[in-house]
mmCIF file of C-alpha atoms and ligand atoms in Angstrom:
data_model
loop_
_atom_site.group_PDB
_atom_site.id
_atom_site.type_symbol
_atom_site.label_atom_id
_atom_site.label_comp_id
_atom_site.label_asym_id
_atom_site.label_seq_id
_atom_site.Cartn_x
_atom_site.Cartn_y
_atom_site.Cartn_z
ATOM 1 C CA UNK A 1359 -18.524 -20.367 -0.572
ATOM 2 C CA UNK A 1360 -18.899 -19.036 -4.279
ATOM 3 C CA UNK A 1361 -17.093 -16.297 -5.505
ATOM 4 C CA UNK A 1362 -19.821 -13.896 -5.090
ATOM 5 C CA UNK A 1363 -20.710 -14.468 -1.212
ATOM 6 C CA UNK A 1364 -17.102 -14.363 -0.766
ATOM 7 C CA UNK A 1365 -16.336 -10.960 -2.181
ATOM 8 C CA UNK A 1366 -19.464 -9.909 -0.006
ATOM 9 C CA UNK A 1367 -18.316 -11.513 3.099
ATOM 10 C CA UNK A 1368 -14.759 -9.891 3.287
ATOM 11 C CA UNK A 1369 -16.305 -6.532 1.978
ATOM 12 C CA UNK A 1370 -19.109 -6.398 4.779
ATOM 13 C CA UNK A 1371 -16.412 -7.606 7.388
ATOM 14 C CA UNK A 1372 -14.067 -4.343 6.011
ATOM 15 C CA UNK A 1373 -17.126 -2.065 6.232
ATOM 16 C CA UNK A 1374 -18.256 -2.633 9.706
ATOM 17 C CA UNK A 1375 -14.568 -2.530 10.988
ATOM 18 C CA UNK A 1376 -14.515 0.823 9.624
ATOM 19 C CA UNK A 1377 -17.494 1.818 11.396
ATOM 20 C CA UNK A 1378 -15.747 1.467 14.465
ATOM 21 C CA UNK A 1379 -12.887 3.807 13.406
ATOM 22 C CA UNK A 1380 -12.723 6.979 15.576
ATOM 23 C CA UNK A 1381 -14.233 10.082 14.103
ATOM 24 C CA UNK A 1382 -10.783 11.472 14.177
ATOM 25 C CA UNK A 1383 -9.713 8.798 11.212
ATOM 26 C CA UNK A 1384 -12.446 9.376 9.352
ATOM 27 C CA UNK A 1385 -13.849 12.577 6.334
ATOM 28 C CA UNK A 1386 -15.756 15.052 7.723
ATOM 29 C CA UNK A 1387 -17.661 18.324 6.169
ATOM 30 C CA UNK A 1388 -15.985 21.054 6.033
ATOM 31 C CA UNK A 1389 -16.019 24.644 7.117
ATOM 32 C CA UNK A 1390 -17.351 25.650 3.624
ATOM 33 C CA UNK A 1391 -20.055 22.926 3.777
ATOM 34 C CA UNK A 1392 -18.077 20.501 1.416
ATOM 35 C CA UNK A 1393 -18.478 16.989 2.438
ATOM 36 C CA UNK A 1394 -14.899 14.849 2.282
ATOM 37 C CA UNK A 1395 -14.581 11.478 0.606
ATOM 38 C CA UNK A 1396 -11.844 8.901 0.914
ATOM 39 C CA UNK A 1397 -10.945 5.454 -0.074
ATOM 40 C CA UNK A 1398 -10.678 2.568 2.039
ATOM 41 C CA UNK A 1399 -8.996 -0.742 1.813
ATOM 42 C CA UNK A 1400 -7.777 -3.726 4.360
ATOM 43 C CA UNK A 1401 -6.146 -6.912 4.474
ATOM 44 C CA UNK A 1402 -7.908 -9.800 4.960
ATOM 45 C CA UNK A 1403 -6.920 -13.565 6.134
ATOM 46 C CA UNK A 1404 -9.062 -16.343 4.817
ATOM 47 C CA UNK A 1405 -9.174 -19.724 6.312
ATOM 48 C CA UNK A 1406 -11.621 -21.507 4.036
ATOM 49 C CA UNK A 1407 -11.890 -24.603 5.855
ATOM 50 C CA UNK A 1408 -13.029 -23.433 9.232
ATOM 51 C CA UNK A 1409 -14.729 -20.023 7.290
ATOM 52 C CA UNK A 1410 -12.735 -17.830 9.436
ATOM 53 C CA UNK A 1411 -12.143 -14.195 8.693
ATOM 54 C CA UNK A 1412 -9.373 -12.300 10.330
ATOM 55 C CA UNK A 1413 -8.996 -8.262 9.611
ATOM 56 C CA UNK A 1414 -4.897 -7.540 9.423
ATOM 57 C CA UNK A 1415 -5.205 -4.310 8.247
ATOM 58 C CA UNK A 1416 -7.093 -1.388 7.457
ATOM 59 C CA UNK A 1417 -6.101 1.974 5.774
ATOM 60 C CA UNK A 1418 -7.644 5.002 4.345
ATOM 61 C CA UNK A 1419 -6.732 8.092 2.317
ATOM 62 C CA UNK A 1420 -6.102 9.468 -0.834
ATOM 63 C CA UNK A 1421 -2.794 11.882 -0.436
ATOM 64 C CA UNK A 1422 0.866 11.768 -1.296
ATOM 65 C CA UNK A 1423 3.687 14.056 0.035
ATOM 66 C CA UNK A 1424 5.714 16.072 -2.643
ATOM 67 C CA UNK A 1425 8.597 14.157 -3.193
ATOM 68 C CA UNK A 1426 10.178 18.007 -2.124
ATOM 69 C CA UNK A 1427 8.677 16.970 1.595
ATOM 70 C CA UNK A 1428 11.334 13.760 2.010
ATOM 71 C CA UNK A 1429 14.560 15.486 2.908
ATOM 72 C CA UNK A 1430 13.752 15.899 6.539
ATOM 73 C CA UNK A 1431 12.099 12.451 6.736
ATOM 74 C CA UNK A 1432 14.770 10.154 8.232
ATOM 75 C CA UNK A 1433 12.644 7.217 7.538
ATOM 76 C CA UNK A 1434 9.370 9.082 9.748
ATOM 77 C CA UNK A 1435 7.417 10.317 7.068
ATOM 78 C CA UNK A 1436 5.027 7.992 5.333
ATOM 79 C CA UNK A 1437 5.240 9.263 1.665
ATOM 80 C CA UNK A 1438 2.100 7.579 -0.291
ATOM 81 C CA UNK A 1439 -1.002 7.922 2.173
ATOM 82 C CA UNK A 1440 -2.915 6.408 -0.283
ATOM 83 C CA UNK A 1441 -5.445 3.452 1.711
ATOM 84 C CA UNK A 1442 -4.029 0.644 -0.289
ATOM 85 C CA UNK A 1443 -0.538 1.353 0.363
ATOM 86 C CA UNK A 1444 -1.092 1.811 3.663
ATOM 87 C CA UNK A 1445 -3.131 -1.469 4.660
ATOM 88 C CA UNK A 1446 -0.045 -3.340 2.719
ATOM 89 C CA UNK A 1447 2.271 -1.165 5.226
ATOM 90 C CA UNK A 1448 0.230 -2.101 8.008
ATOM 91 C CA UNK A 1449 0.237 -6.105 7.334
ATOM 92 C CA UNK A 1450 4.000 -6.097 7.192
ATOM 93 C CA UNK A 1451 4.007 -4.007 10.862
ATOM 94 C CA UNK A 1452 1.816 -6.447 11.896
ATOM 95 C CA UNK A 1453 3.716 -9.782 10.867
ATOM 96 C CA UNK A 1454 6.333 -8.067 12.336
ATOM 97 C CA UNK A 1455 5.007 -7.666 15.601
ATOM 98 C CA UNK A 1456 3.836 -11.192 15.583
ATOM 99 C CA UNK A 1457 7.352 -12.414 14.751
ATOM 100 C CA UNK A 1458 8.967 -10.203 17.307
ATOM 101 C CA UNK A 1459 6.499 -11.394 19.933
ATOM 102 C CA UNK A 1460 7.589 -14.932 19.050
ATOM 103 C CA UNK A 1461 11.251 -14.164 19.433
ATOM 104 C CA UNK A 1462 10.752 -12.862 22.874
ATOM 105 C CA UNK A 1463 8.388 -15.592 24.238
ATOM 106 C CA UNK A 1464 9.513 -18.879 22.534
ATOM 107 C CA UNK A 1465 6.600 -20.941 24.755
ATOM 108 C CA UNK A 1466 3.866 -19.069 22.794
ATOM 109 C CA UNK A 1467 2.032 -19.255 19.869
ATOM 110 C CA UNK A 1468 0.532 -16.245 17.437
ATOM 111 C CA UNK A 1469 -2.116 -16.821 14.911
ATOM 112 C CA UNK A 1470 -0.915 -15.561 11.646
ATOM 113 C CA UNK A 1471 2.916 -16.912 12.129
ATOM 114 C CA UNK A 1472 4.738 -19.728 13.524
ATOM 115 C CA UNK A 1473 8.199 -20.568 14.006
ATOM 116 C CA UNK A 1474 10.086 -22.614 10.946
ATOM 117 C CA UNK A 1475 11.685 -25.721 11.410
ATOM 118 C CA UNK A 1476 14.932 -23.638 10.575
ATOM 119 C CA UNK A 1477 16.234 -21.798 13.270
ATOM 120 C CA UNK A 1478 15.633 -18.134 13.004
ATOM 121 C CA UNK A 1479 12.791 -18.283 10.304
ATOM 122 C CA UNK A 1480 9.238 -18.065 10.496
ATOM 123 C CA UNK A 1481 6.344 -19.013 8.205
ATOM 124 C CA UNK A 1482 3.049 -17.032 7.398
ATOM 125 C CA UNK A 1483 0.476 -20.236 8.237
ATOM 126 C CA UNK A 1484 -0.535 -22.156 4.984
ATOM 127 C CA UNK A 1485 -4.031 -21.997 6.248
ATOM 128 C CA UNK A 1486 -4.699 -18.486 5.402
ATOM 129 C CA UNK A 1487 -5.460 -17.035 2.011
ATOM 130 C CA UNK A 1488 -5.306 -13.290 1.883
ATOM 131 C CA UNK A 1489 -7.934 -10.586 0.628
ATOM 132 C CA UNK A 1490 -7.281 -7.062 -0.194
ATOM 133 C CA UNK A 1491 -10.466 -5.279 -0.360
ATOM 134 C CA UNK A 1492 -10.361 -1.511 -1.885
ATOM 135 C CA UNK A 1493 -13.608 0.330 -1.632
ATOM 136 C CA UNK A 1494 -12.674 1.724 -5.513
ATOM 137 C CA UNK A 1495 -10.651 0.573 -8.394
ATOM 138 C CA UNK A 1496 -6.715 1.784 -7.744
ATOM 139 C CA UNK A 1497 -5.428 4.863 -9.025
ATOM 140 C CA UNK A 1498 -3.368 5.073 -12.227
ATOM 141 C CA UNK A 1499 -3.581 2.462 -15.029
ATOM 142 C CA UNK A 1500 -6.312 0.372 -13.794
ATOM 143 C CA UNK A 1501 -8.992 3.364 -12.977
ATOM 144 C CA UNK A 1502 -8.154 5.546 -16.309
ATOM 145 C CA UNK A 1503 -11.252 4.082 -18.192
ATOM 146 C CA UNK A 1504 -13.545 5.762 -15.279
ATOM 147 C CA UNK A 1505 -12.273 9.109 -15.563
ATOM 148 C CA UNK A 1506 -13.818 10.898 -18.609
ATOM 149 C CA UNK A 1507 -15.801 12.916 -16.420
ATOM 150 C CA UNK A 1508 -13.596 13.662 -13.863
ATOM 151 C CA UNK A 1509 -11.840 16.715 -12.661
ATOM 152 C CA UNK A 1510 -7.945 17.099 -13.287
ATOM 153 C CA UNK A 1511 -7.897 15.210 -16.570
ATOM 154 C CA UNK A 1512 -5.829 16.302 -19.460
ATOM 155 C CA UNK A 1513 -5.623 15.331 -22.730
ATOM 156 C CA UNK A 1514 -2.758 16.331 -25.017
ATOM 157 C CA UNK A 1515 -0.695 15.170 -27.938
ATOM 158 C CA UNK A 1516 1.380 12.518 -27.842
ATOM 159 C CA UNK A 1517 4.428 14.208 -28.178
ATOM 160 C CA UNK A 1518 3.658 16.924 -25.597
ATOM 161 C CA UNK A 1519 6.434 16.675 -22.995
ATOM 162 C CA UNK A 1520 4.540 17.959 -19.879
ATOM 163 C CA UNK A 1521 3.062 14.688 -19.706
ATOM 164 C CA UNK A 1522 6.637 13.160 -18.405
ATOM 165 C CA UNK A 1523 8.316 13.857 -15.274
ATOM 166 C CA UNK A 1524 11.803 13.152 -17.381
ATOM 167 C CA UNK A 1525 10.672 13.561 -21.403
ATOM 168 C CA UNK A 1526 13.688 10.756 -21.836
ATOM 169 C CA UNK A 1527 11.266 8.042 -19.970
ATOM 170 C CA UNK A 1528 8.154 8.087 -22.203
ATOM 171 C CA UNK A 1529 6.762 4.667 -20.044
ATOM 172 C CA UNK A 1530 6.309 6.602 -17.283
ATOM 173 C CA UNK A 1531 3.332 9.264 -17.720
ATOM 174 C CA UNK A 1532 2.413 12.041 -14.384
ATOM 175 C CA UNK A 1533 -0.941 11.560 -12.408
ATOM 176 C CA UNK A 1534 -3.513 11.587 -15.035
ATOM 177 C CA UNK A 1535 -1.925 13.355 -17.557
ATOM 178 C CA UNK A 1536 -2.777 12.380 -21.221
ATOM 179 C CA UNK A 1537 -5.289 10.113 -19.663
ATOM 180 C CA UNK A 1538 -6.107 7.974 -22.323
ATOM 181 C CA UNK A 1539 -2.819 6.372 -23.287
ATOM 182 C CA UNK A 1540 -2.753 2.999 -21.220
ATOM 183 C CA UNK A 1541 -0.671 0.368 -19.554
ATOM 184 C CA UNK A 1542 2.010 3.004 -18.842
ATOM 185 C CA UNK A 1543 3.473 3.542 -15.020
ATOM 186 C CA UNK A 1544 1.663 6.501 -13.637
ATOM 187 C CA UNK A 1545 2.446 8.950 -10.629
ATOM 188 C CA UNK A 1546 -0.197 9.454 -7.867
ATOM 189 C CA UNK A 1547 -2.782 11.644 -9.307
ATOM 190 C CA UNK A 1548 -2.713 15.296 -7.792
ATOM 191 C CA UNK A 1549 -3.976 18.573 -8.835
ATOM 192 C CA UNK A 1550 -2.307 20.272 -12.072
ATOM 193 C CA UNK A 1551 -0.989 22.984 -9.904
ATOM 194 C CA UNK A 1552 0.530 20.620 -6.684
ATOM 195 C CA UNK A 1553 3.939 20.000 -6.279
ATOM 196 C CA UNK A 1554 4.936 16.784 -7.874
ATOM 197 C CA UNK A 1555 5.139 13.224 -6.349
ATOM 198 C CA UNK A 1556 7.465 10.453 -7.094
ATOM 199 C CA UNK A 1557 5.585 7.666 -6.180
ATOM 200 C CA UNK A 1558 3.985 5.452 -8.039
ATOM 201 C CA UNK A 1559 0.177 4.976 -8.606
ATOM 202 C CA UNK A 1560 -1.732 2.168 -6.611
ATOM 203 C CA UNK A 1561 -2.406 0.209 -9.953
ATOM 204 C CA UNK A 1562 1.554 -0.085 -10.404
ATOM 205 C CA UNK A 1563 2.073 -0.889 -7.172
ATOM 206 C CA UNK A 1564 -0.133 -3.643 -6.854
ATOM 207 C CA UNK A 1565 0.451 -5.182 -10.131
ATOM 208 C CA UNK A 1566 3.992 -5.660 -9.052
ATOM 209 C CA UNK A 1567 3.366 -7.207 -5.777
ATOM 210 C CA UNK A 1568 1.843 -10.020 -8.094
ATOM 211 C CA UNK A 1569 5.654 -10.503 -8.712
ATOM 212 C CA UNK A 1570 7.621 -9.228 -5.932
ATOM 213 C CA UNK A 1571 5.014 -10.316 -3.195
ATOM 214 C CA UNK A 1572 3.423 -7.769 -0.574
ATOM 215 C CA UNK A 1573 6.632 -8.183 1.883
ATOM 216 C CA UNK A 1574 8.417 -5.658 2.399
ATOM 217 C CA UNK A 1575 12.658 -6.173 2.707
ATOM 218 C CA UNK A 1576 12.339 -7.307 6.558
ATOM 219 C CA UNK A 1577 9.730 -9.343 6.421
ATOM 220 C CA UNK A 1578 10.962 -11.171 3.461
ATOM 221 C CA UNK A 1579 14.151 -11.643 5.448
ATOM 222 C CA UNK A 1580 12.195 -13.283 8.433
ATOM 223 C CA UNK A 1581 9.909 -15.242 6.333
ATOM 224 C CA UNK A 1582 10.861 -18.827 4.736
ATOM 225 C CA UNK A 1583 8.822 -17.664 1.873
ATOM 226 C CA UNK A 1584 6.893 -15.058 0.237
ATOM 227 C CA UNK A 1585 3.409 -14.128 0.810
ATOM 228 C CA UNK A 1586 0.924 -13.340 -2.024
ATOM 229 C CA UNK A 1587 -2.216 -12.072 -2.061
ATOM 230 C CA UNK A 1588 -4.911 -14.555 -3.599
ATOM 231 C CA UNK A 1589 -8.243 -12.374 -4.226
ATOM 232 C CA UNK A 1590 -8.714 -8.469 -4.990
ATOM 233 C CA UNK A 1591 -11.954 -7.757 -3.872
ATOM 234 C CA UNK A 1592 -13.937 -4.212 -4.628
ATOM 235 C CA UNK A 1593 -16.909 -2.075 -4.719
ATOM 236 C CA UNK A 1594 -16.377 -1.541 -7.989
ATOM 237 C CA UNK A 1595 -16.201 -2.626 -11.407
ATOM 238 C CA UNK A 1596 -13.956 -5.316 -11.948
ATOM 239 C CA UNK A 1597 -14.064 -5.105 -15.878
ATOM 240 C CA UNK A 1598 -10.705 -2.491 -16.619
ATOM 241 C CA UNK A 1599 -8.646 -4.575 -13.822
ATOM 242 C CA UNK A 1600 -7.798 -7.644 -16.169
ATOM 243 C CA UNK A 1601 -5.399 -6.016 -18.633
ATOM 244 C CA UNK A 1602 -4.037 -3.648 -16.400
ATOM 245 C CA UNK A 1603 -3.148 -6.142 -13.792
ATOM 246 C CA UNK A 1604 -1.977 -9.393 -15.884
ATOM 247 C CA UNK A 1605 -0.863 -7.992 -19.455
ATOM 248 C CA UNK A 1606 1.951 -5.892 -17.952
ATOM 249 C CA UNK A 1607 3.524 -8.954 -16.128
ATOM 250 C CA UNK A 1608 2.608 -11.704 -18.549
ATOM 251 C CA UNK A 1609 6.114 -12.762 -19.199
ATOM 252 C CA UNK A 1610 7.146 -12.900 -15.934
ATOM 253 C CA UNK A 1611 6.454 -15.713 -12.776
ATOM 254 C CA UNK A 1612 3.455 -14.406 -10.781
ATOM 255 C CA UNK A 1613 0.723 -15.214 -8.466
ATOM 256 C CA UNK A 1614 -2.484 -13.651 -10.263
ATOM 257 C CA UNK A 1615 -4.921 -11.518 -8.314
ATOM 258 C CA UNK A 1616 -8.320 -12.766 -8.561
ATOM 259 C CA UNK A 1617 -10.857 -10.077 -9.034
ATOM 260 C CA UNK A 1618 -13.908 -10.209 -7.024
ATOM 261 C CA UNK A 1619 -16.977 -8.187 -6.679
ATOM 262 C CA UNK A 1620 -18.317 -6.972 -3.249
ATOM 263 C CA UNK A 1621 -21.994 -5.486 -3.917
ATOM 264 C CA UNK A 1622 -21.956 -3.410 -0.582
ATOM 265 C CA UNK A 1623 -20.972 0.535 -1.005
ATOM 266 C CA UNK A 1624 -18.608 2.303 1.105
ATOM 267 C CA UNK A 1625 -20.273 5.160 2.771
ATOM 268 C CA UNK A 1626 -17.649 7.729 2.282
ATOM 269 C CA UNK A 1627 -16.910 7.132 -1.445
ATOM 270 C CA UNK A 1628 -16.656 10.178 -3.710
ATOM 271 C CA UNK A 1629 -20.111 10.788 -5.067
ATOM 272 C CA UNK A 1630 -20.080 14.379 -7.017
ATOM 273 C CA UNK A 1631 -17.096 16.782 -8.098
ATOM 274 C CA UNK A 1632 -18.330 19.007 -5.113
ATOM 275 C CA UNK A 1633 -16.887 16.894 -2.717
ATOM 276 C CA UNK A 1634 -13.102 16.918 -1.376
ATOM 277 C CA UNK A 1635 -10.863 14.682 -0.787
ATOM 278 C CA UNK A 1636 -10.035 14.076 2.876
ATOM 279 C CA UNK A 1637 -6.472 15.273 4.051
ATOM 280 C CA UNK A 1638 -6.476 12.808 6.977
ATOM 281 C CA UNK A 1639 -5.599 9.218 6.494
ATOM 282 C CA UNK A 1640 -5.704 6.302 8.762
ATOM 283 C CA UNK A 1641 -4.263 2.913 9.699
ATOM 284 C CA UNK A 1642 -5.558 0.020 12.140
ATOM 285 C CA UNK A 1643 -3.201 -2.838 12.804
ATOM 286 C CA UNK A 1644 -4.897 -5.842 14.384
ATOM 287 C CA UNK A 1645 -2.169 -7.221 16.088
ATOM 288 C CA UNK A 1646 -3.604 -9.870 17.544
ATOM 289 C CA UNK A 1647 -7.189 -10.916 18.310
ATOM 290 C CA UNK A 1648 -7.590 -8.823 21.095
ATOM 291 C CA UNK A 1649 -4.734 -5.828 20.455
ATOM 292 C CA UNK A 1650 -4.888 -3.268 17.912
ATOM 293 C CA UNK A 1651 -3.453 0.110 17.161
ATOM 294 C CA UNK A 1652 -5.235 2.825 15.627
ATOM 295 C CA UNK A 1653 -3.712 6.097 14.077
ATOM 296 C CA UNK A 1654 -4.579 9.270 12.035
ATOM 297 C CA UNK A 1655 -2.020 10.717 9.873
ATOM 298 C CA UNK A 1656 -1.498 14.148 8.187
ATOM 299 C CA UNK A 1657 1.071 14.953 5.898
ATOM 300 C CA UNK A 1658 2.703 11.309 6.402
ATOM 301 C CA UNK A 1659 2.791 12.023 10.063
ATOM 302 C CA UNK A 1660 0.639 11.029 13.146
ATOM 303 C CA UNK A 1661 -2.490 13.829 13.442
ATOM 304 C CA UNK A 1662 -0.826 16.498 15.878
ATOM 305 C CA UNK A 1663 2.632 16.359 15.098
ATOM 306 C CA UNK A 1664 3.317 17.705 11.695
ATOM 307 C CA UNK A 1665 5.647 20.961 11.877
ATOM 308 C CA UNK A 1666 5.850 23.201 8.811
ATOM 309 C CA UNK A 1667 8.740 24.321 6.841
ATOM 310 C CA UNK A 1668 12.287 23.305 7.392
ATOM 311 C CA UNK A 1669 11.729 23.006 11.548
ATOM 312 C CA UNK A 1670 12.685 19.458 12.700
ATOM 313 C CA UNK A 1671 10.015 16.715 12.775
ATOM 314 C CA UNK A 1672 8.682 16.294 16.570
ATOM 315 C CA UNK A 1673 9.886 13.383 18.381
ATOM 316 C CA UNK A 1674 7.360 10.472 18.270
ATOM 317 C CA UNK A 1675 5.495 11.949 15.107
ATOM 318 C CA UNK A 1676 6.194 8.738 13.152
ATOM 319 C CA UNK A 1677 3.605 6.389 12.788
ATOM 320 C CA UNK A 1678 3.417 2.600 13.318
ATOM 321 C CA UNK A 1679 3.734 1.620 9.477
ATOM 322 C CA UNK A 1680 6.849 4.525 9.125
ATOM 323 C CA UNK A 1681 9.657 3.080 7.473
ATOM 324 C CA UNK A 1682 11.693 4.310 11.116
ATOM 325 C CA UNK A 1683 9.398 2.316 13.275
ATOM 326 C CA UNK A 1684 9.805 -1.232 11.207
ATOM 327 C CA UNK A 1685 12.666 -0.887 10.831
ATOM 328 C CA UNK A 1686 13.533 -0.388 14.984
ATOM 329 C CA UNK A 1687 11.305 -3.371 15.203
ATOM 330 C CA UNK A 1688 12.959 -5.148 13.110
ATOM 331 C CA UNK A 1689 16.557 -4.951 14.615
ATOM 332 C CA UNK A 1690 14.780 -6.487 17.976
ATOM 333 C CA UNK A 1691 14.549 -9.255 15.981
ATOM 334 C CA UNK A 1692 17.955 -9.365 14.433
ATOM 335 C CA UNK A 1693 20.223 -6.982 16.563
ATOM 336 C CA UNK A 1694 23.398 -8.477 14.638
ATOM 337 C CA UNK A 1695 21.984 -5.915 11.771
ATOM 338 C CA UNK A 1696 22.017 -3.130 14.056
ATOM 339 C CA UNK A 1697 25.130 -1.321 12.358
ATOM 340 C CA UNK A 1698 23.424 -1.348 9.262
ATOM 341 C CA UNK A 1699 21.253 1.334 8.081
ATOM 342 C CA UNK A 1700 17.689 0.715 6.295
ATOM 343 C CA UNK A 1701 18.994 1.617 3.045
ATOM 344 C CA UNK A 1702 22.188 -0.578 3.628
ATOM 345 C CA UNK A 1703 19.859 -3.219 4.551
ATOM 346 C CA UNK A 1704 17.838 -3.343 1.818
ATOM 347 C CA UNK A 1705 20.670 -3.227 -0.618
ATOM 348 C CA UNK A 1706 21.328 -6.885 0.701
ATOM 349 C CA UNK A 1707 17.984 -8.051 0.054
ATOM 350 C CA UNK A 1708 19.670 -9.272 -3.651
ATOM 351 C CA UNK A 1709 16.386 -12.115 -4.344
ATOM 352 C CA UNK A 1710 13.766 -9.914 -3.771
ATOM 353 C CA UNK A 1711 15.618 -6.720 -5.140
ATOM 354 C CA UNK A 1712 16.101 -8.408 -8.775
ATOM 355 C CA UNK A 1713 12.437 -9.111 -8.901
ATOM 356 C CA UNK A 1714 11.833 -5.698 -8.223
ATOM 357 C CA UNK A 1715 14.303 -4.763 -10.986
ATOM 358 C CA UNK A 1716 12.817 -6.944 -13.493
ATOM 359 C CA UNK A 1717 9.507 -5.777 -12.726
ATOM 360 C CA UNK A 1718 9.919 -2.019 -13.697
ATOM 361 C CA UNK A 1719 12.146 -2.938 -16.688
ATOM 362 C CA UNK A 1720 8.954 -4.959 -17.765
ATOM 363 C CA UNK A 1721 6.465 -2.069 -16.606
ATOM 364 C CA UNK A 1722 8.746 0.806 -17.699
ATOM 365 C CA UNK A 1723 10.889 0.016 -20.820
ATOM 366 C CA UNK A 1724 12.220 3.313 -20.762
ATOM 367 C CA UNK A 1725 13.454 3.648 -17.320
ATOM 368 C CA UNK A 1726 12.540 3.915 -13.761
ATOM 369 C CA UNK A 1727 12.346 7.166 -11.769
ATOM 370 C CA UNK A 1728 12.877 6.576 -7.802
ATOM 371 C CA UNK A 1729 11.878 8.496 -5.107
ATOM 372 C CA UNK A 1730 14.522 10.355 -2.905
ATOM 373 C CA UNK A 1731 16.639 8.627 -0.624
ATOM 374 C CA UNK A 1732 14.715 8.513 2.869
ATOM 375 C CA UNK A 1733 17.506 6.228 4.708
ATOM 376 C CA UNK A 1734 17.306 5.678 8.899
ATOM 377 C CA UNK A 1735 19.451 4.017 11.334
HETATM 378 ZN ZN1 ZN B 1211 -3.597 4.815 -5.045
#
């Protein structure tokens, strides 16, 4: 199969899956008549020998929580609800669910993960190649060239401190400030007057996945080796992706993404500046061929469960892709780690932490600005 038809085939599968999402997960028309737009992303496994395409996860969304919201999260609020990050979170949750199933059903098999020869370890089946589909270019460095006529753009002098979260860290720029500056880490874009999020742009996060892999600290612990994406498929242009994704990590060991186009358009793309970004995000997990979980999210929680201000969060408010949900599933597989908190455990995953540190050093030589701690038991 040629690269063009592979890109189209994956894109078509993802767009068909999107059409089956419930309407509560999708953009709508606001009471003032404005149409909403969103971004769609998905992780798809491809077995090229049998021409098999297996959707693993799907995400929609364009929102991230302000850092100030995180103090009451305790692992339950999903900080970054951009589509591609939700799709990656959901990918890890699917892997955890398959391992939990294999762990408690010793005679059964799963389609993505298998038991490894070494005891207590699992492998992602080697027949699968992985693609990420994204309906448009990821926010941040890889998409800055496309933004010239967009809203929320602020050009400024190179020495203007307002563009930085911390003026001492000039290799991290706020959102779309000083948009012509290239190859810098950016925080998630937002309205200029909105509360700041310290979450990094999807370009920065996806770029790092070429070094760190797409596993989180829990699936990293359970699988015998890291899992990388092979293809990056988008309905937008791929011409800006190379310099942003390759140049910034060139000197680190990495598995470079191959960029493919998909000619099918996503129906809820942004078409004009009169349209509004959709407040709702969503995730869908394709756990097993006959079993899925679909959730709409608002403010990082399951839609309908958000409480305002300083009130405690409601029970069952957390999404299946939240840190809290994944950590509790992980502890059923590794009960010997029950005395650890999530962050205590994460500190022990030293080989992965070293890759993260190296990557951050390359992307932002002047230092790193982390989001607030968000731990859970
Ligand atoms: Zn993004």
